[in-house]
Amino acid sequence: FCPSKAQISLGKGRIFTVFRHPIDRAISLFYYIQVADWEPTYSPELVNWSLEDYAKSPLIENNWMTRQLSNTLEGDLNDDHLKIAMEVIRRKFLVGLMTEIERTMERFERYFRWTYHVNPPNQEACRERLLSGGSNKNASGNKKEKPAEGSEAYQLLMWQNMYDVQLYQYIEHLFEEQEQYVADIPPDFRNIDATCCKCGPPTFPPEGFTCPLAIQN
């Protein structure tokens, strides 16, 4: 099947994602690889490493986000690479922030016109649980402390992520600026014209939606 030119949509998509501060990301990755013995790259000696050891080692990620977005996986970086990364995010991303997760989720819902179609009360309760606690939260009571600003560990991580930190600061600015995209859409859009395919009797959603089957344990 070869579509004609008239059948090809010219609409442009937009990537949406949630960004985390680079220092928080680096710390989280370190504590993950210390225990992730299911990973092919796992090394038992990491268990005894300090954060400083990790930041001085070849294992530390160096400006990972800037490198990915500027397609510069090796070699030195400069301000031009940072500008490329900023431009990619500005043109292609609807940005969210881990530190603003409630506002982020609401913005995604409004921008993409997401509404409930399965069971709105249950979905709202599920949404609240996930936003307040998450499904991958460290509930073991063994949460690691972030090193103090100015400490050796913090300074080493900052040096390895100097461009990513600047990129994140730009993303924070962009997050506020992109509020204009949804300024005319009600904050509670997810409940507007919501339908319930699992209610009795069901109210059916728009054509093209299939009510999910019950999960069997």
PDB file of C-alpha atoms in Angstrom:
ATOM      1  CA  PHE A   1       0.000   0.000   0.000  1.00  0.00           C
ATOM      2  CA  CYS A   2       1.459   3.329  -1.045  1.00  0.00           C
ATOM      3  CA  PRO A   3      -0.467   6.380   0.169  1.00  0.00           C
ATOM      4  CA  SER A   4      -0.971   9.298  -2.147  1.00  0.00           C
ATOM      5  CA  LYS A   5       0.345  12.718  -1.236  1.00  0.00           C
ATOM      6  CA  ALA A   6      -3.159  13.743  -0.241  1.00  0.00           C
ATOM      7  CA  GLN A   7      -3.296  10.913   2.299  1.00  0.00           C
ATOM      8  CA  ILE A   8      -0.039  11.813   4.031  1.00  0.00           C
ATOM      9  CA  SER A   9      -0.627  13.987   7.071  1.00  0.00           C
ATOM     10  CA  LEU A  10       1.570  17.057   7.291  1.00  0.00           C
ATOM     11  CA  GLY A  11       0.848  17.493  10.996  1.00  0.00           C
ATOM     12  CA  LYS A  12       3.929  17.668  13.201  1.00  0.00           C
ATOM     13  CA  GLY A  13       4.194  15.728  16.424  1.00  0.00           C
ATOM     14  CA  ARG A  14       5.670  16.998  19.660  1.00  0.00           C
ATOM     15  CA  ILE A  15       7.711  14.954  22.106  1.00  0.00           C
ATOM     16  CA  PHE A  16       6.702  15.187  25.749  1.00  0.00           C
ATOM     17  CA  THR A  17       8.886  14.140  28.639  1.00  0.00           C
ATOM     18  CA  VAL A  18       9.676  14.876  32.283  1.00  0.00           C
ATOM     19  CA  PHE A  19      13.133  16.228  33.071  1.00  0.00           C
ATOM     20  CA  ARG A  20      15.106  15.668  36.244  1.00  0.00           C
ATOM     21  CA  HIS A  21      17.930  17.840  37.583  1.00  0.00           C
ATOM     22  CA  PRO A  22      21.224  16.415  36.229  1.00  0.00           C
ATOM     23  CA  ILE A  23      22.813  16.164  39.684  1.00  0.00           C
ATOM     24  CA  ASP A  24      19.817  14.248  41.039  1.00  0.00           C
ATOM     25  CA  ARG A  25      19.935  12.006  37.977  1.00  0.00           C
ATOM     26  CA  ALA A  26      23.643  11.272  38.442  1.00  0.00           C
ATOM     27  CA  ILE A  27      23.234  10.462  42.136  1.00  0.00           C
ATOM     28  CA  SER A  28      20.274   8.192  41.452  1.00  0.00           C
ATOM     29  CA  LEU A  29      22.174   6.357  38.717  1.00  0.00           C
ATOM     30  CA  PHE A  30      25.134   5.756  41.026  1.00  0.00           C
ATOM     31  CA  TYR A  31      23.030   4.204  43.777  1.00  0.00           C
ATOM     32  CA  TYR A  32      21.203   2.146  41.174  1.00  0.00           C
ATOM     33  CA  ILE A  33      24.308   0.595  39.610  1.00  0.00           C
ATOM     34  CA  GLN A  34      25.602  -0.251  43.079  1.00  0.00           C
ATOM     35  CA  VAL A  35      22.781  -2.752  43.579  1.00  0.00           C
ATOM     36  CA  ALA A  36      21.597  -3.606  40.047  1.00  0.00           C
ATOM     37  CA  ASP A  37      23.173  -7.064  39.829  1.00  0.00           C
ATOM     38  CA  TRP A  38      20.701  -7.919  37.040  1.00  0.00           C
ATOM     39  CA  GLU A  39      22.403  -5.421  34.720  1.00  0.00           C
ATOM     40  CA  PRO A  40      25.077  -6.753  32.292  1.00  0.00           C
ATOM     41  CA  THR A  41      27.402  -3.920  33.341  1.00  0.00           C
ATOM     42  CA  TYR A  42      27.113  -4.665  37.078  1.00  0.00           C
ATOM     43  CA  SER A  43      30.422  -4.755  38.992  1.00  0.00           C
ATOM     44  CA  PRO A  44      30.468  -6.033  42.614  1.00  0.00           C
ATOM     45  CA  GLU A  45      33.270  -3.629  43.590  1.00  0.00           C
ATOM     46  CA  LEU A  46      30.882  -0.693  43.151  1.00  0.00           C
ATOM     47  CA  VAL A  47      29.193  -1.653  46.422  1.00  0.00           C
ATOM     48  CA  ASN A  48      32.128  -0.198  48.333  1.00  0.00           C
ATOM     49  CA  TRP A  49      32.509   2.956  46.244  1.00  0.00           C
ATOM     50  CA  SER A  50      31.704   6.430  47.511  1.00  0.00           C
ATOM     51  CA  LEU A  51      29.948   9.027  45.409  1.00  0.00           C
ATOM     52  CA  GLU A  52      33.307  10.776  45.067  1.00  0.00           C
ATOM     53  CA  ASP A  53      34.877   7.575  43.724  1.00  0.00           C
ATOM     54  CA  TYR A  54      32.115   7.319  41.143  1.00  0.00           C
ATOM     55  CA  ALA A  55      32.413  10.983  40.087  1.00  0.00           C
ATOM     56  CA  LYS A  56      36.157  10.528  39.482  1.00  0.00           C
ATOM     57  CA  SER A  57      35.781   7.274  37.547  1.00  0.00           C
ATOM     58  CA  PRO A  58      35.232   6.590  33.818  1.00  0.00           C
ATOM     59  CA  LEU A  59      31.761   5.317  34.714  1.00  0.00           C
ATOM     60  CA  ILE A  60      30.378   8.787  35.430  1.00  0.00           C
ATOM     61  CA  GLU A  61      28.175  10.199  32.681  1.00  0.00           C
ATOM     62  CA  ASN A  62      29.460  13.423  31.181  1.00  0.00           C
ATOM     63  CA  ASN A  63      26.707  15.852  30.119  1.00  0.00           C
ATOM     64  CA  TRP A  64      24.600  12.954  28.886  1.00  0.00           C
ATOM     65  CA  MET A  65      21.581  14.997  27.792  1.00  0.00           C
ATOM     66  CA  THR A  66      23.549  17.632  25.915  1.00  0.00           C
ATOM     67  CA  ARG A  67      25.525  14.942  24.128  1.00  0.00           C
ATOM     68  CA  GLN A  68      22.401  13.042  23.094  1.00  0.00           C
ATOM     69  CA  LEU A  69      20.579  16.094  21.772  1.00  0.00           C
ATOM     70  CA  SER A  70      23.607  17.518  19.938  1.00  0.00           C
ATOM     71  CA  ASN A  71      24.618  14.078  18.608  1.00  0.00           C
ATOM     72  CA  THR A  72      28.071  14.430  20.160  1.00  0.00           C
ATOM     73  CA  LEU A  73      28.601  11.223  22.083  1.00  0.00           C
ATOM     74  CA  GLU A  74      32.374  11.576  22.297  1.00  0.00           C
ATOM     75  CA  GLY A  75      34.938  14.338  22.458  1.00  0.00           C
ATOM     76  CA  ASP A  76      34.824  17.784  24.010  1.00  0.00           C
ATOM     77  CA  LEU A  77      31.716  19.939  24.232  1.00  0.00           C
ATOM     78  CA  ASN A  78      31.377  23.697  23.901  1.00  0.00           C
ATOM     79  CA  ASP A  79      28.659  26.344  23.983  1.00  0.00           C
ATOM     80  CA  ASP A  80      27.622  25.526  20.422  1.00  0.00           C
ATOM     81  CA  HIS A  81      26.598  22.013  21.479  1.00  0.00           C
ATOM     82  CA  LEU A  82      24.581  23.480  24.331  1.00  0.00           C
ATOM     83  CA  LYS A  83      22.805  25.858  21.934  1.00  0.00           C
ATOM     84  CA  ILE A  84      21.929  22.950  19.630  1.00  0.00           C
ATOM     85  CA  ALA A  85      20.466  20.991  22.570  1.00  0.00           C
ATOM     86  CA  MET A  86      18.447  24.028  23.687  1.00  0.00           C
ATOM     87  CA  GLU A  87      17.069  24.545  20.192  1.00  0.00           C
ATOM     88  CA  VAL A  88      16.049  20.903  19.840  1.00  0.00           C
ATOM     89  CA  ILE A  89      14.126  21.075  23.108  1.00  0.00           C
ATOM     90  CA  ARG A  90      12.530  24.422  22.224  1.00  0.00           C
ATOM     91  CA  ARG A  91      11.326  23.239  18.838  1.00  0.00           C
ATOM     92  CA  LYS A  92      10.327  19.653  19.563  1.00  0.00           C
ATOM     93  CA  PHE A  93       9.520  19.156  23.258  1.00  0.00           C
ATOM     94  CA  LEU A  94       6.633  19.828  25.569  1.00  0.00           C
ATOM     95  CA  VAL A  95       8.680  19.849  28.757  1.00  0.00           C
ATOM     96  CA  GLY A  96       7.749  18.622  32.208  1.00  0.00           C
ATOM     97  CA  LEU A  97       9.652  18.781  35.494  1.00  0.00           C
ATOM     98  CA  MET A  98       9.963  16.177  38.229  1.00  0.00           C
ATOM     99  CA  THR A  99       9.864  19.015  40.746  1.00  0.00           C
ATOM    100  CA  GLU A 100       6.529  20.185  39.271  1.00  0.00           C
ATOM    101  CA  ILE A 101       4.936  16.817  38.623  1.00  0.00           C
ATOM    102  CA  GLU A 102       1.326  17.875  39.316  1.00  0.00           C
ATOM    103  CA  ARG A 103       1.551  20.879  36.986  1.00  0.00           C
ATOM    104  CA  THR A 104       3.382  18.722  34.444  1.00  0.00           C
ATOM    105  CA  MET A 105       0.702  16.038  34.320  1.00  0.00           C
ATOM    106  CA  GLU A 106      -2.077  18.595  34.140  1.00  0.00           C
ATOM    107  CA  ARG A 107      -0.332  20.347  31.268  1.00  0.00           C
ATOM    108  CA  PHE A 108       0.084  17.119  29.317  1.00  0.00           C
ATOM    109  CA  GLU A 109      -3.601  16.321  29.825  1.00  0.00           C
ATOM    110  CA  ARG A 110      -4.670  19.747  28.618  1.00  0.00           C
ATOM    111  CA  TYR A 111      -2.254  19.949  25.689  1.00  0.00           C
ATOM    112  CA  PHE A 112      -3.101  16.504  24.301  1.00  0.00           C
ATOM    113  CA  ARG A 113      -6.788  16.735  25.290  1.00  0.00           C
ATOM    114  CA  TRP A 114      -6.667  13.575  27.413  1.00  0.00           C
ATOM    115  CA  THR A 115      -9.929  12.614  29.114  1.00  0.00           C
ATOM    116  CA  TYR A 116     -11.071   9.648  31.175  1.00  0.00           C
ATOM    117  CA  HIS A 117     -12.882   6.856  29.314  1.00  0.00           C
ATOM    118  CA  VAL A 118     -12.728   3.795  31.593  1.00  0.00           C
ATOM    119  CA  ASN A 119     -13.914   4.700  35.098  1.00  0.00           C
ATOM    120  CA  PRO A 120     -13.324   8.390  35.930  1.00  0.00           C
ATOM    121  CA  PRO A 121     -13.534   8.159  39.756  1.00  0.00           C
ATOM    122  CA  ASN A 122     -11.129   5.223  39.857  1.00  0.00           C
ATOM    123  CA  GLN A 123      -8.815   6.824  37.325  1.00  0.00           C
ATOM    124  CA  GLU A 124      -8.725  10.057  39.318  1.00  0.00           C
ATOM    125  CA  ALA A 125      -7.849   8.153  42.499  1.00  0.00           C
ATOM    126  CA  CYS A 126      -5.135   6.225  40.643  1.00  0.00           C
ATOM    127  CA  ARG A 127      -3.758   9.469  39.224  1.00  0.00           C
ATOM    128  CA  GLU A 128      -3.552  10.976  42.710  1.00  0.00           C
ATOM    129  CA  ARG A 129      -1.722   7.937  44.107  1.00  0.00           C
ATOM    130  CA  LEU A 130       0.832   7.920  41.322  1.00  0.00           C
ATOM    131  CA  LEU A 131       1.514  11.655  41.517  1.00  0.00           C
ATOM    132  CA  SER A 132       1.853  11.679  45.291  1.00  0.00           C
ATOM    133  CA  GLY A 133       3.838   8.476  45.710  1.00  0.00           C
ATOM    134  CA  GLY A 134       4.703   6.987  42.367  1.00  0.00           C
ATOM    135  CA  SER A 135       4.989   3.351  41.341  1.00  0.00           C
ATOM    136  CA  ASN A 136       8.796   3.256  41.562  1.00  0.00           C
ATOM    137  CA  LYS A 137       9.360   5.125  44.803  1.00  0.00           C
ATOM    138  CA  ASN A 138      12.038   4.028  47.242  1.00  0.00           C
ATOM    139  CA  ALA A 139       9.872   2.907  50.141  1.00  0.00           C
ATOM    140  CA  SER A 140      12.557   0.935  51.931  1.00  0.00           C
ATOM    141  CA  GLY A 141      13.546   3.786  54.224  1.00  0.00           C
ATOM    142  CA  ASN A 142      17.032   3.665  52.696  1.00  0.00           C
ATOM    143  CA  LYS A 143      16.790   6.848  50.676  1.00  0.00           C
ATOM    144  CA  LYS A 144      20.203   8.389  50.071  1.00  0.00           C
ATOM    145  CA  GLU A 145      21.010  11.958  51.017  1.00  0.00           C
ATOM    146  CA  LYS A 146      22.056  14.397  48.337  1.00  0.00           C
ATOM    147  CA  PRO A 147      25.560  15.813  48.926  1.00  0.00           C
ATOM    148  CA  ALA A 148      25.668  19.388  50.142  1.00  0.00           C
ATOM    149  CA  GLU A 149      26.399  22.121  47.622  1.00  0.00           C
ATOM    150  CA  GLY A 150      30.070  22.981  47.817  1.00  0.00           C
ATOM    151  CA  SER A 151      31.090  19.498  48.946  1.00  0.00           C
ATOM    152  CA  GLU A 152      33.688  17.583  46.939  1.00  0.00           C
ATOM    153  CA  ALA A 153      31.126  15.119  45.616  1.00  0.00           C
ATOM    154  CA  TYR A 154      28.737  17.884  44.541  1.00  0.00           C
ATOM    155  CA  GLN A 155      31.472  19.884  42.815  1.00  0.00           C
ATOM    156  CA  LEU A 156      32.725  16.825  40.948  1.00  0.00           C
ATOM    157  CA  LEU A 157      29.221  16.037  39.701  1.00  0.00           C
ATOM    158  CA  MET A 158      28.697  19.661  38.679  1.00  0.00           C
ATOM    159  CA  TRP A 159      31.928  19.618  36.703  1.00  0.00           C
ATOM    160  CA  GLN A 160      30.860  16.467  34.842  1.00  0.00           C
ATOM    161  CA  ASN A 161      27.426  17.979  34.106  1.00  0.00           C
ATOM    162  CA  MET A 162      28.174  21.659  33.576  1.00  0.00           C
ATOM    163  CA  TYR A 163      26.365  21.831  30.228  1.00  0.00           C
ATOM    164  CA  ASP A 164      23.480  19.653  31.356  1.00  0.00           C
ATOM    165  CA  VAL A 165      22.921  21.938  34.356  1.00  0.00           C
ATOM    166  CA  GLN A 166      22.712  24.965  32.049  1.00  0.00           C
ATOM    167  CA  LEU A 167      20.379  23.015  29.789  1.00  0.00           C
ATOM    168  CA  TYR A 168      18.165  22.148  32.753  1.00  0.00           C
ATOM    169  CA  GLN A 169      17.996  25.800  33.788  1.00  0.00           C
ATOM    170  CA  TYR A 170      16.804  26.612  30.282  1.00  0.00           C
ATOM    171  CA  ILE A 171      14.197  23.841  30.530  1.00  0.00           C
ATOM    172  CA  GLU A 172      12.903  25.352  33.796  1.00  0.00           C
ATOM    173  CA  HIS A 173      12.440  28.666  31.986  1.00  0.00           C
ATOM    174  CA  LEU A 174      10.766  26.934  29.045  1.00  0.00           C
ATOM    175  CA  PHE A 175       8.399  25.100  31.385  1.00  0.00           C
ATOM    176  CA  GLU A 176       6.973  28.421  32.563  1.00  0.00           C
ATOM    177  CA  GLU A 177       6.887  29.847  29.056  1.00  0.00           C
ATOM    178  CA  GLN A 178       4.951  26.873  27.648  1.00  0.00           C
ATOM    179  CA  GLU A 179       2.016  27.547  29.949  1.00  0.00           C
ATOM    180  CA  GLN A 180       0.750  29.712  27.092  1.00  0.00           C
ATOM    181  CA  TYR A 181       0.088  26.549  25.065  1.00  0.00           C
ATOM    182  CA  VAL A 182      -2.767  25.565  27.384  1.00  0.00           C
ATOM    183  CA  ALA A 183      -3.888  28.953  28.698  1.00  0.00           C
ATOM    184  CA  ASP A 184      -7.361  28.628  27.140  1.00  0.00           C
ATOM    185  CA  ILE A 185      -7.943  25.007  28.225  1.00  0.00           C
ATOM    186  CA  PRO A 186      -9.621  24.311  31.605  1.00  0.00           C
ATOM    187  CA  PRO A 187      -7.289  22.810  34.263  1.00  0.00           C
ATOM    188  CA  ASP A 188      -9.747  19.970  34.882  1.00  0.00           C
ATOM    189  CA  PHE A 189      -9.977  19.023  31.211  1.00  0.00           C
ATOM    190  CA  ARG A 190      -9.492  15.312  31.965  1.00  0.00           C
ATOM    191  CA  ASN A 191     -12.992  15.222  33.456  1.00  0.00           C
ATOM    192  CA  ILE A 192     -14.732  17.210  30.733  1.00  0.00           C
ATOM    193  CA  ASP A 193     -16.897  14.959  28.552  1.00  0.00           C
ATOM    194  CA  ALA A 194     -15.383  11.946  30.330  1.00  0.00           C
ATOM    195  CA  THR A 195     -17.084   8.602  29.737  1.00  0.00           C
ATOM    196  CA  CYS A 196     -17.196   5.361  31.699  1.00  0.00           C
ATOM    197  CA  CYS A 197     -17.098   2.135  29.722  1.00  0.00           C
ATOM    198  CA  LYS A 198     -17.043   0.091  32.939  1.00  0.00           C
ATOM    199  CA  CYS A 199     -20.028   1.726  34.617  1.00  0.00           C
ATOM    200  CA  GLY A 200     -23.418   0.107  34.755  1.00  0.00           C
ATOM    201  CA  PRO A 201     -24.918   1.049  32.410  1.00  0.00           C
ATOM    202  CA  PRO A 202     -21.794   2.097  30.527  1.00  0.00           C
ATOM    203  CA  THR A 203     -21.427   5.436  28.817  1.00  0.00           C
ATOM    204  CA  PHE A 204     -19.416   4.818  25.715  1.00  0.00           C
ATOM    205  CA  PRO A 205     -16.439   6.909  24.674  1.00  0.00           C
ATOM    206  CA  PRO A 206     -15.784   8.270  21.189  1.00  0.00           C
ATOM    207  CA  GLU A 207     -15.497   5.858  18.294  1.00  0.00           C
ATOM    208  CA  GLY A 208     -12.134   4.135  18.095  1.00  0.00           C
ATOM    209  CA  PHE A 209     -11.740   3.464  21.826  1.00  0.00           C
ATOM    210  CA  THR A 210     -11.850  -0.129  23.093  1.00  0.00           C
ATOM    211  CA  CYS A 211     -12.680  -0.641  26.732  1.00  0.00           C
ATOM    212  CA  PRO A 212      -9.779  -2.590  28.324  1.00  0.00           C
ATOM    213  CA  LEU A 213     -10.413  -6.074  29.622  1.00  0.00           C
ATOM    214  CA  ALA A 214     -10.187  -6.780  33.355  1.00  0.00           C
ATOM    215  CA  ILE A 215      -6.709  -7.797  34.462  1.00  0.00           C
ATOM    216  CA  GLN A 216      -6.650 -11.465  35.449  1.00  0.00           C
ATOM    217  CA  ASN A 217      -4.367 -12.375  38.363  1.00  0.00           C
TER     218      ASN A 217
END
